[in-house]
Coordinates of C-alpha atoms and ligand atoms in Angstrom, one line a residue:
M249 CA -7.1 -23.8 11.5
G250 CA -9.3 -22.1 8.7
T251 CA -10.4 -23.0 5.5
K252 CA -7.3 -23.2 3.5
V253 CA -7.6 -20.7 0.6
L254 CA -5.2 -19.6 -2.1
V255 CA -5.4 -15.9 -3.5
T256 CA -3.5 -15.4 -7.1
G257 CA -2.3 -12.2 -8.1
A258 CA -1.8 -11.1 -4.3
G259 CA 1.0 -8.8 -5.1
G260 CA -1.8 -6.8 -7.0
F261 CA -4.5 -4.4 -6.0
I262 CA -7.6 -6.6 -5.3
G263 CA -5.4 -9.5 -4.3
H264 CA -3.9 -7.5 -1.7
H265 CA -7.1 -6.3 -0.2
L266 CA -9.0 -9.5 -0.5
I267 CA -6.4 -11.5 1.6
S268 CA -7.1 -8.8 4.3
Y269 CA -10.8 -9.3 4.0
L270 CA -10.2 -13.1 4.1
K271 CA -8.1 -13.2 7.1
R272 CA -10.4 -11.2 9.1
S273 CA -12.8 -13.9 8.2
G274 CA -10.7 -16.1 9.7
Y275 CA -9.5 -18.3 6.9
W276 CA -6.0 -19.5 6.1
V277 CA -4.7 -17.9 3.3
R278 CA -1.6 -18.4 0.9
G279 CA -0.6 -15.7 -1.5
V280 CA 1.2 -16.3 -4.5
D281 CA 2.4 -13.9 -7.1
V282 CA 5.6 -12.5 -8.9
K283 CA 5.9 -9.7 -6.8
Y284 CA 5.0 -8.6 -3.3
P285 CA 2.7 -6.2 -2.3
E286 CA 3.7 -2.8 -3.4
Y287 CA 2.5 -0.2 -0.8
A288 CA 1.9 -2.3 2.3
P289 CA 2.8 -5.9 4.0
S290 CA 0.4 -8.7 2.9
V291 CA -1.1 -10.4 5.6
A292 CA -1.4 -13.8 4.4
D293 CA 0.3 -16.8 6.5
E294 CA 2.3 -17.9 3.7
F295 CA 3.5 -15.7 0.4
V296 CA 5.1 -17.3 -2.1
L297 CA 7.1 -15.6 -4.9
L298 CA 6.0 -18.2 -8.4
D299 CA 5.2 -17.7 -12.3
L300 CA 2.2 -18.7 -12.8
R301 CA 2.7 -19.0 -16.4
R302 CA 4.4 -22.4 -15.6
I303 CA 2.2 -25.8 -14.4
E304 CA 5.0 -26.7 -11.7
N305 CA 4.6 -23.4 -10.4
C306 CA 0.6 -23.9 -9.9
L307 CA 0.9 -27.5 -8.8
Q308 CA 3.0 -25.7 -5.7
A309 CA 0.7 -23.0 -5.2
T310 CA -2.3 -25.3 -5.2
E311 CA -0.9 -27.6 -3.1
N312 CA -3.0 -28.5 0.0
I313 CA -5.3 -25.9 -1.2
E314 CA -9.4 -26.3 -0.6
E315 CA -10.6 -23.0 -2.2
V316 CA -8.8 -20.8 -4.9
Y317 CA -9.4 -16.7 -6.0
A318 CA -7.8 -16.6 -9.2
L319 CA -6.9 -12.9 -9.8
A320 CA -3.4 -13.3 -11.0
A321 CA -2.8 -11.5 -14.5
D322 CA -1.2 -9.3 -16.7
M323 CA -3.3 -6.3 -16.8
G324 CA -3.4 -2.5 -16.8
G325 CA -5.6 0.5 -17.8
M326 CA -6.8 1.3 -21.3
G327 CA -3.3 2.6 -22.2
F328 CA -1.8 -1.0 -21.4
I329 CA -4.7 -3.2 -22.5
S330 CA -4.9 -1.1 -26.0
E331 CA -1.2 -1.7 -26.3
H332 CA 0.0 -5.3 -25.6
H333 CA -2.5 -7.7 -27.1
A334 CA 0.1 -10.4 -27.7
Q335 CA 1.2 -10.6 -24.5
I336 CA -2.0 -10.1 -22.3
L337 CA -3.6 -13.0 -24.6
R338 CA -0.3 -15.2 -24.2
D339 CA 0.6 -14.5 -20.5
N340 CA -2.9 -14.9 -18.9
S341 CA -4.0 -17.7 -21.0
L342 CA -1.1 -19.6 -19.6
I343 CA -1.7 -18.2 -16.0
N344 CA -5.6 -19.4 -16.3
I345 CA -5.3 -22.8 -18.2
H346 CA -2.5 -23.9 -15.5
S347 CA -3.9 -22.8 -12.5
L348 CA -7.6 -24.5 -13.4
E349 CA -5.7 -27.5 -14.2
A350 CA -3.4 -27.8 -11.1
A351 CA -6.4 -27.4 -8.8
R352 CA -8.0 -30.1 -10.4
Q353 CA -5.1 -32.3 -9.5
N354 CA -4.8 -30.9 -6.3
G355 CA -8.4 -32.1 -5.3
A356 CA -9.5 -28.4 -4.8
K357 CA -13.6 -27.8 -4.0
R358 CA -14.0 -24.4 -5.1
Y359 CA -12.4 -21.4 -7.7
L360 CA -13.6 -18.3 -8.4
Y361 CA -11.9 -16.9 -11.3
C362 CA -11.9 -13.0 -12.0
S363 CA -13.5 -11.8 -15.3
S364 CA -14.1 -8.4 -16.3
A365 CA -16.9 -6.4 -17.6
C366 CA -13.9 -5.8 -20.9
V367 CA -15.9 -9.5 -22.3
Y368 CA -19.0 -7.5 -23.2
P369 CA -19.4 -7.1 -27.1
E370 CA -18.5 -3.4 -28.2
Y371 CA -21.2 -3.4 -30.5
R372 CA -23.2 -2.7 -26.9
Q373 CA -21.1 0.2 -25.7
T374 CA -21.2 2.6 -28.5
E375 CA -23.4 5.1 -26.8
I376 CA -22.4 7.7 -23.8
D377 CA -26.1 7.1 -22.6
V378 CA -25.4 2.9 -22.7
T379 CA -28.1 0.5 -21.7
P380 CA -26.7 -1.7 -18.5
L381 CA -25.0 -4.8 -19.5
R382 CA -26.7 -8.1 -18.4
E383 CA -24.6 -11.3 -18.2
E384 CA -26.4 -13.0 -21.3
D385 CA -25.2 -9.6 -23.4
A386 CA -21.9 -11.0 -23.7
Y387 CA -22.8 -13.0 -26.6
P388 CA -22.4 -13.1 -30.0
A389 CA -19.0 -12.2 -28.4
Q390 CA -17.2 -9.2 -29.7
P391 CA -15.2 -8.0 -27.3
Q392 CA -12.6 -5.0 -27.9
D393 CA -9.3 -6.2 -26.5
A394 CA -7.4 -9.6 -26.4
Y395 CA -7.6 -8.9 -22.8
G396 CA -11.7 -9.3 -22.9
W397 CA -11.4 -12.5 -25.3
E398 CA -9.0 -14.1 -22.9
K399 CA -11.2 -13.9 -20.2
L400 CA -14.1 -15.0 -22.2
I401 CA -12.2 -17.9 -23.0
T402 CA -11.2 -18.7 -19.3
E403 CA -15.0 -17.9 -18.4
R404 CA -16.1 -21.0 -20.6
L405 CA -13.2 -23.3 -19.3
C406 CA -14.6 -22.9 -15.8
R407 CA -17.4 -23.9 -16.8
H408 CA -16.1 -27.1 -18.5
Y409 CA -14.0 -27.8 -15.7
R410 CA -17.4 -28.0 -13.6
E411 CA -19.3 -29.9 -15.8
D412 CA -16.6 -32.7 -16.8
Y413 CA -14.3 -32.9 -13.4
G414 CA -16.8 -31.5 -10.8
L415 CA -15.0 -28.5 -9.7
E416 CA -17.5 -25.8 -8.4
T417 CA -16.3 -23.0 -10.3
R418 CA -17.5 -19.1 -9.8
I419 CA -17.0 -16.3 -12.4
V420 CA -17.1 -12.9 -11.1
R421 CA -17.6 -9.7 -14.0
F422 CA -15.8 -6.7 -12.2
H423 CA -16.7 -3.8 -13.3
N424 CA -13.8 -0.4 -12.8
I425 CA -13.0 -1.4 -9.0
F426 CA -10.6 1.2 -7.7
G427 CA -9.5 2.3 -4.4
P428 CA -6.1 2.7 -1.7
L429 CA -3.1 0.6 -2.4
G430 CA -3.6 0.2 -6.3
T431 CA -1.2 1.2 -8.9
W432 CA -1.3 5.1 -9.7
Q433 CA 1.6 5.8 -12.0
G434 CA 4.0 4.3 -14.3
G435 CA 1.7 3.2 -17.1
R436 CA -0.9 0.2 -15.8
E437 CA -2.9 2.5 -13.6
K438 CA -6.7 3.0 -14.5
A439 CA -8.7 6.1 -14.9
P440 CA -9.4 6.7 -10.7
A441 CA -5.9 6.4 -9.9
A442 CA -4.5 8.4 -12.8
L443 CA -7.2 11.5 -12.6
C444 CA -6.5 11.2 -8.3
R445 CA -2.7 11.5 -9.1
K446 CA -3.1 14.4 -12.2
V447 CA -5.2 16.4 -10.0
A448 CA -3.0 15.7 -6.6
V449 CA 0.1 16.8 -8.9
A450 CA -1.8 19.8 -9.5
K451 CA -2.6 20.8 -6.3
L452 CA 1.0 20.1 -4.9
T453 CA 2.6 22.5 -7.9
G454 CA -0.2 24.6 -8.3
S455 CA 0.0 24.4 -12.1
H456 CA -4.2 23.6 -12.3
E457 CA -4.5 21.5 -15.5
I458 CA -5.2 18.3 -15.7
E459 CA -5.0 16.1 -19.4
I460 CA -7.8 13.9 -20.2
W461 CA -7.9 11.5 -22.8
G462 CA -10.2 12.0 -25.5
D463 CA -13.3 14.5 -25.1
G464 CA -13.8 13.0 -21.7
E465 CA -17.6 12.3 -22.4
Q466 CA -16.8 8.4 -22.0
T467 CA -18.7 7.1 -19.4
R468 CA -18.3 3.9 -16.8
S469 CA -19.1 2.9 -13.6
F470 CA -17.0 2.6 -10.5
C471 CA -17.0 0.5 -7.7
Y472 CA -15.2 0.7 -4.4
I473 CA -12.6 -1.9 -3.4
D474 CA -14.5 -2.5 -0.1
D475 CA -17.9 -3.7 -1.6
C476 CA -15.8 -5.5 -4.5
V477 CA -14.0 -8.0 -2.0
A478 CA -17.0 -8.6 0.1
G479 CA -18.9 -9.4 -2.9
M480 CA -16.1 -11.8 -4.0
H481 CA -16.5 -13.9 -0.9
K482 CA -20.3 -13.7 -0.8
L483 CA -20.2 -15.4 -4.5
M484 CA -17.4 -18.3 -3.4
R485 CA -20.0 -19.1 -0.7
S486 CA -23.4 -18.9 -3.1
D487 CA -24.5 -21.7 -5.1
Y488 CA -24.2 -19.5 -8.1
R489 CA -22.7 -21.0 -11.4
E490 CA -23.0 -18.6 -14.4
P491 CA -20.8 -15.4 -14.7
L492 CA -22.5 -12.2 -12.3
N493 CA -21.4 -9.0 -12.5
L494 CA -19.9 -6.9 -9.6
G495 CA -19.8 -3.1 -9.7
Q496 CA -22.1 -0.3 -9.3
D497 CA -24.6 0.7 -11.7
R498 CA -24.1 4.5 -11.4
L499 CA -22.7 6.1 -14.9
V500 CA -20.6 9.1 -15.0
T501 CA -18.3 10.8 -17.5
I502 CA -14.6 10.7 -17.1
N503 CA -14.7 14.9 -17.2
Q504 CA -17.3 14.4 -13.8
L505 CA -15.3 12.1 -12.5
A506 CA -12.3 14.4 -13.0
D507 CA -14.5 17.3 -11.3
M508 CA -15.4 15.0 -8.4
I509 CA -12.0 14.4 -7.6
A510 CA -10.9 17.7 -7.9
S511 CA -13.9 18.9 -5.5
I512 CA -12.5 16.4 -3.0
A513 CA -8.8 17.6 -3.3
G514 CA -10.5 21.5 -3.0
V515 CA -9.0 22.7 -6.4
R516 CA -10.3 23.7 -9.4
V517 CA -8.7 22.2 -12.4
M518 CA -8.6 23.3 -16.3
K519 CA -9.2 20.0 -18.2
R520 CA -7.1 19.6 -21.8
H521 CA -8.4 17.0 -23.7
V522 CA -5.6 15.0 -25.6
P523 CA -5.8 12.1 -27.8
G524 CA -5.3 8.9 -26.1
P525 CA -7.1 5.1 -25.4
Q526 CA -10.5 5.6 -24.0
G527 CA -11.9 2.1 -24.5
V528 CA -15.9 1.7 -25.5
R529 CA -18.0 4.7 -25.7
G530 CA -20.0 4.2 -22.4
R531 CA -20.6 1.1 -20.2
N532 CA -22.5 0.2 -17.0
S533 CA -23.6 -2.9 -15.0
D534 CA -27.0 -3.7 -15.0
N535 CA -27.2 -5.3 -11.2
T536 CA -30.3 -7.3 -11.3
R537 CA -29.0 -10.5 -11.2
L538 CA -26.2 -9.5 -8.7
R539 CA -29.2 -8.3 -5.8
E540 CA -31.2 -11.8 -7.0
V541 CA -28.3 -13.8 -6.7
L542 CA -26.4 -12.6 -3.0
G543 CA -29.5 -10.2 -2.1
W544 CA -26.8 -7.6 -1.8
E545 CA -25.0 -5.0 -3.6
P546 CA -22.3 -2.7 -3.7
Q547 CA -22.8 0.1 -0.4
I548 CA -20.0 2.5 -0.7
S549 CA -20.7 5.7 -2.4
L550 CA -18.5 7.1 -5.1
E551 CA -17.7 10.3 -3.1
E552 CA -17.0 8.3 -0.4
G553 CA -14.8 5.5 -2.2
L554 CA -13.4 9.0 -4.2
A555 CA -12.0 10.5 -1.1
R556 CA -10.7 7.5 0.6
T557 CA -8.2 6.9 -2.5
Y558 CA -7.7 10.5 -3.0
R559 CA -6.4 11.1 0.6
W560 CA -4.0 8.2 -0.1
I561 CA -2.8 8.9 -3.5
E562 CA -2.3 13.0 -2.5
H563 CA -0.3 11.5 0.2
Q564 CA 2.0 9.4 -2.5
V565 CA 2.4 12.0 -4.7
A566 CA 3.6 14.5 -2.1
A567 CA 6.0 11.8 -0.3
T568 CA 7.3 11.2 -3.8
R569 CA 8.4 14.8 -5.1
A570 CA 11.4 16.5 -4.2
P571 CA 11.3 18.8 -0.9
S572 CA 12.0 22.2 -3.3
E573 CA 9.0 21.1 -5.3
H574 CA 6.3 21.0 -2.1
T575 CA 6.7 24.4 -1.5
S576 CA 5.8 25.7 -5.2
G577 CA 2.3 26.7 -5.4
T578 CA 1.2 25.6 -2.1
Ligands
NAD1414 P1 -3.0 -6.0 -10.4 O1 -2.2 -5.7 -11.8 O2 -3.1 -5.1 -9.5 O3 -3.2 -7.6 -10.0 C1 -2.9 -8.7 -10.7 C2 -1.5 -9.3 -10.1 O4 -1.0 -10.5 -10.8 C3 -0.3 -8.5 -10.3 O5 0.5 -8.2 -8.8 C4 0.7 -9.4 -10.9 O6 2.0 -9.3 -10.5 C5 0.2 -10.9 -10.8 N1 0.6 -11.7 -12.1 C6 0.8 -11.2 -13.3 N2 1.6 -12.3 -13.9 C7 1.7 -13.0 -12.9 C8 2.4 -14.7 -13.1 N3 2.5 -14.9 -14.4 N4 2.2 -15.3 -12.4 C9 2.0 -14.7 -10.7 N5 1.0 -13.7 -10.7 C10 1.3 -12.9 -12.3 O7 -4.8 -6.3 -11.3 P2 -6.4 -6.0 -10.3 O8 -6.8 -5.0 -10.4 O9 -6.2 -6.4 -8.8 O10 -7.0 -7.2 -10.6 C11 -6.9 -8.7 -10.3 C12 -7.8 -9.2 -11.1 O11 -9.1 -8.9 -11.3 C13 -7.3 -9.7 -12.9 O12 -7.6 -10.8 -12.9 C14 -8.0 -8.8 -13.4 O13 -8.0 -9.2 -14.7 C15 -9.0 -8.7 -12.9 N6 -10.2 -7.3 -13.1 C16 -9.6 -6.2 -12.5 C17 -10.9 -5.1 -12.5 C18 -10.3 -3.8 -12.1 O14 -11.1 -3.2 -11.9 N7 -9.0 -3.7 -11.2 C19 -11.3 -4.6 -13.9 C20 -11.9 -6.1 -14.6 C21 -11.2 -7.6 -14.0

């Protein structure tokens, strides 16, 4: 039997893909979440429904486990993160403090924590043409939202658990991960999925106007899910103990992202700019350290990743629409 691994947040987007990757790589995997994956069954050897805010559940989850990938979090896109500060800070603190402590008590050897580009200070992200963020730029700290503050505190806790208790911790800071089998509607979806959905609806209804939050000139980089899970595994296997960016370093505006998706869909869309949460003005990943540490960086182009994601979301949108709606405008 391969190394026994726990993936928390196994019912979520990245956790689900990570389990498929780890199974292909020969691991024995236990998945834990408060819900099963929404869009495809998990290939985990065991899948247990547990609320990881409670220490006794974390102890059950980490029993006989050698390595933990800690992904469980109460999270979503800007719309969700900017509206639920208390809930996010409370739930994610409980999940992470208890998961780490339970891993220690049960003798786990390695623990990879999923942090976020949201830890970076607001004052470094005020321009569209932003300087890419290096890992050391996280301090002096001033994340925009409670979500980022909690990530910073757990990064710190991981460091102290390594120093004080010898648990080998790894910390990855994701920059906008996207791909198929992720949330695409309901309020927690992120920009790539939301835009794919809006374009697909526009295509299927023939009403070619889509809404964009703000002026659409805010910038980000986006990383495809297959690169994300490959990078996580490489980091877990490496000796590198400090926080590490994992993302693409190609900066695009949200308007450009919408145009790329429309072009993949083969439709022309009119963008209507409406008030809405936009997050920081610009954010990009500096991948210098990622290349140095892992001898690798994400491979899949934004165009290719978006094409795969759009095809899946268009299929979801078509499948959830009433039969009579399918005919209009197509
Ligand atoms: P997701 O929301 O799809 O997955 C998170 C999972 O955690 C969900 O399935 C949710 O049910 C589960 N969860 C929430 N509360 C729980 C609890 N009390 N007990 C057990 N499980 C619980 O999100 P994702 O995109 O897969 O993100 C995974 C991790 O990566 C998260 O920690 C997130 O903060 C981090 N991250 C993601 C991105 C991104 O672009 N997707 C960017 C930065 C950081």
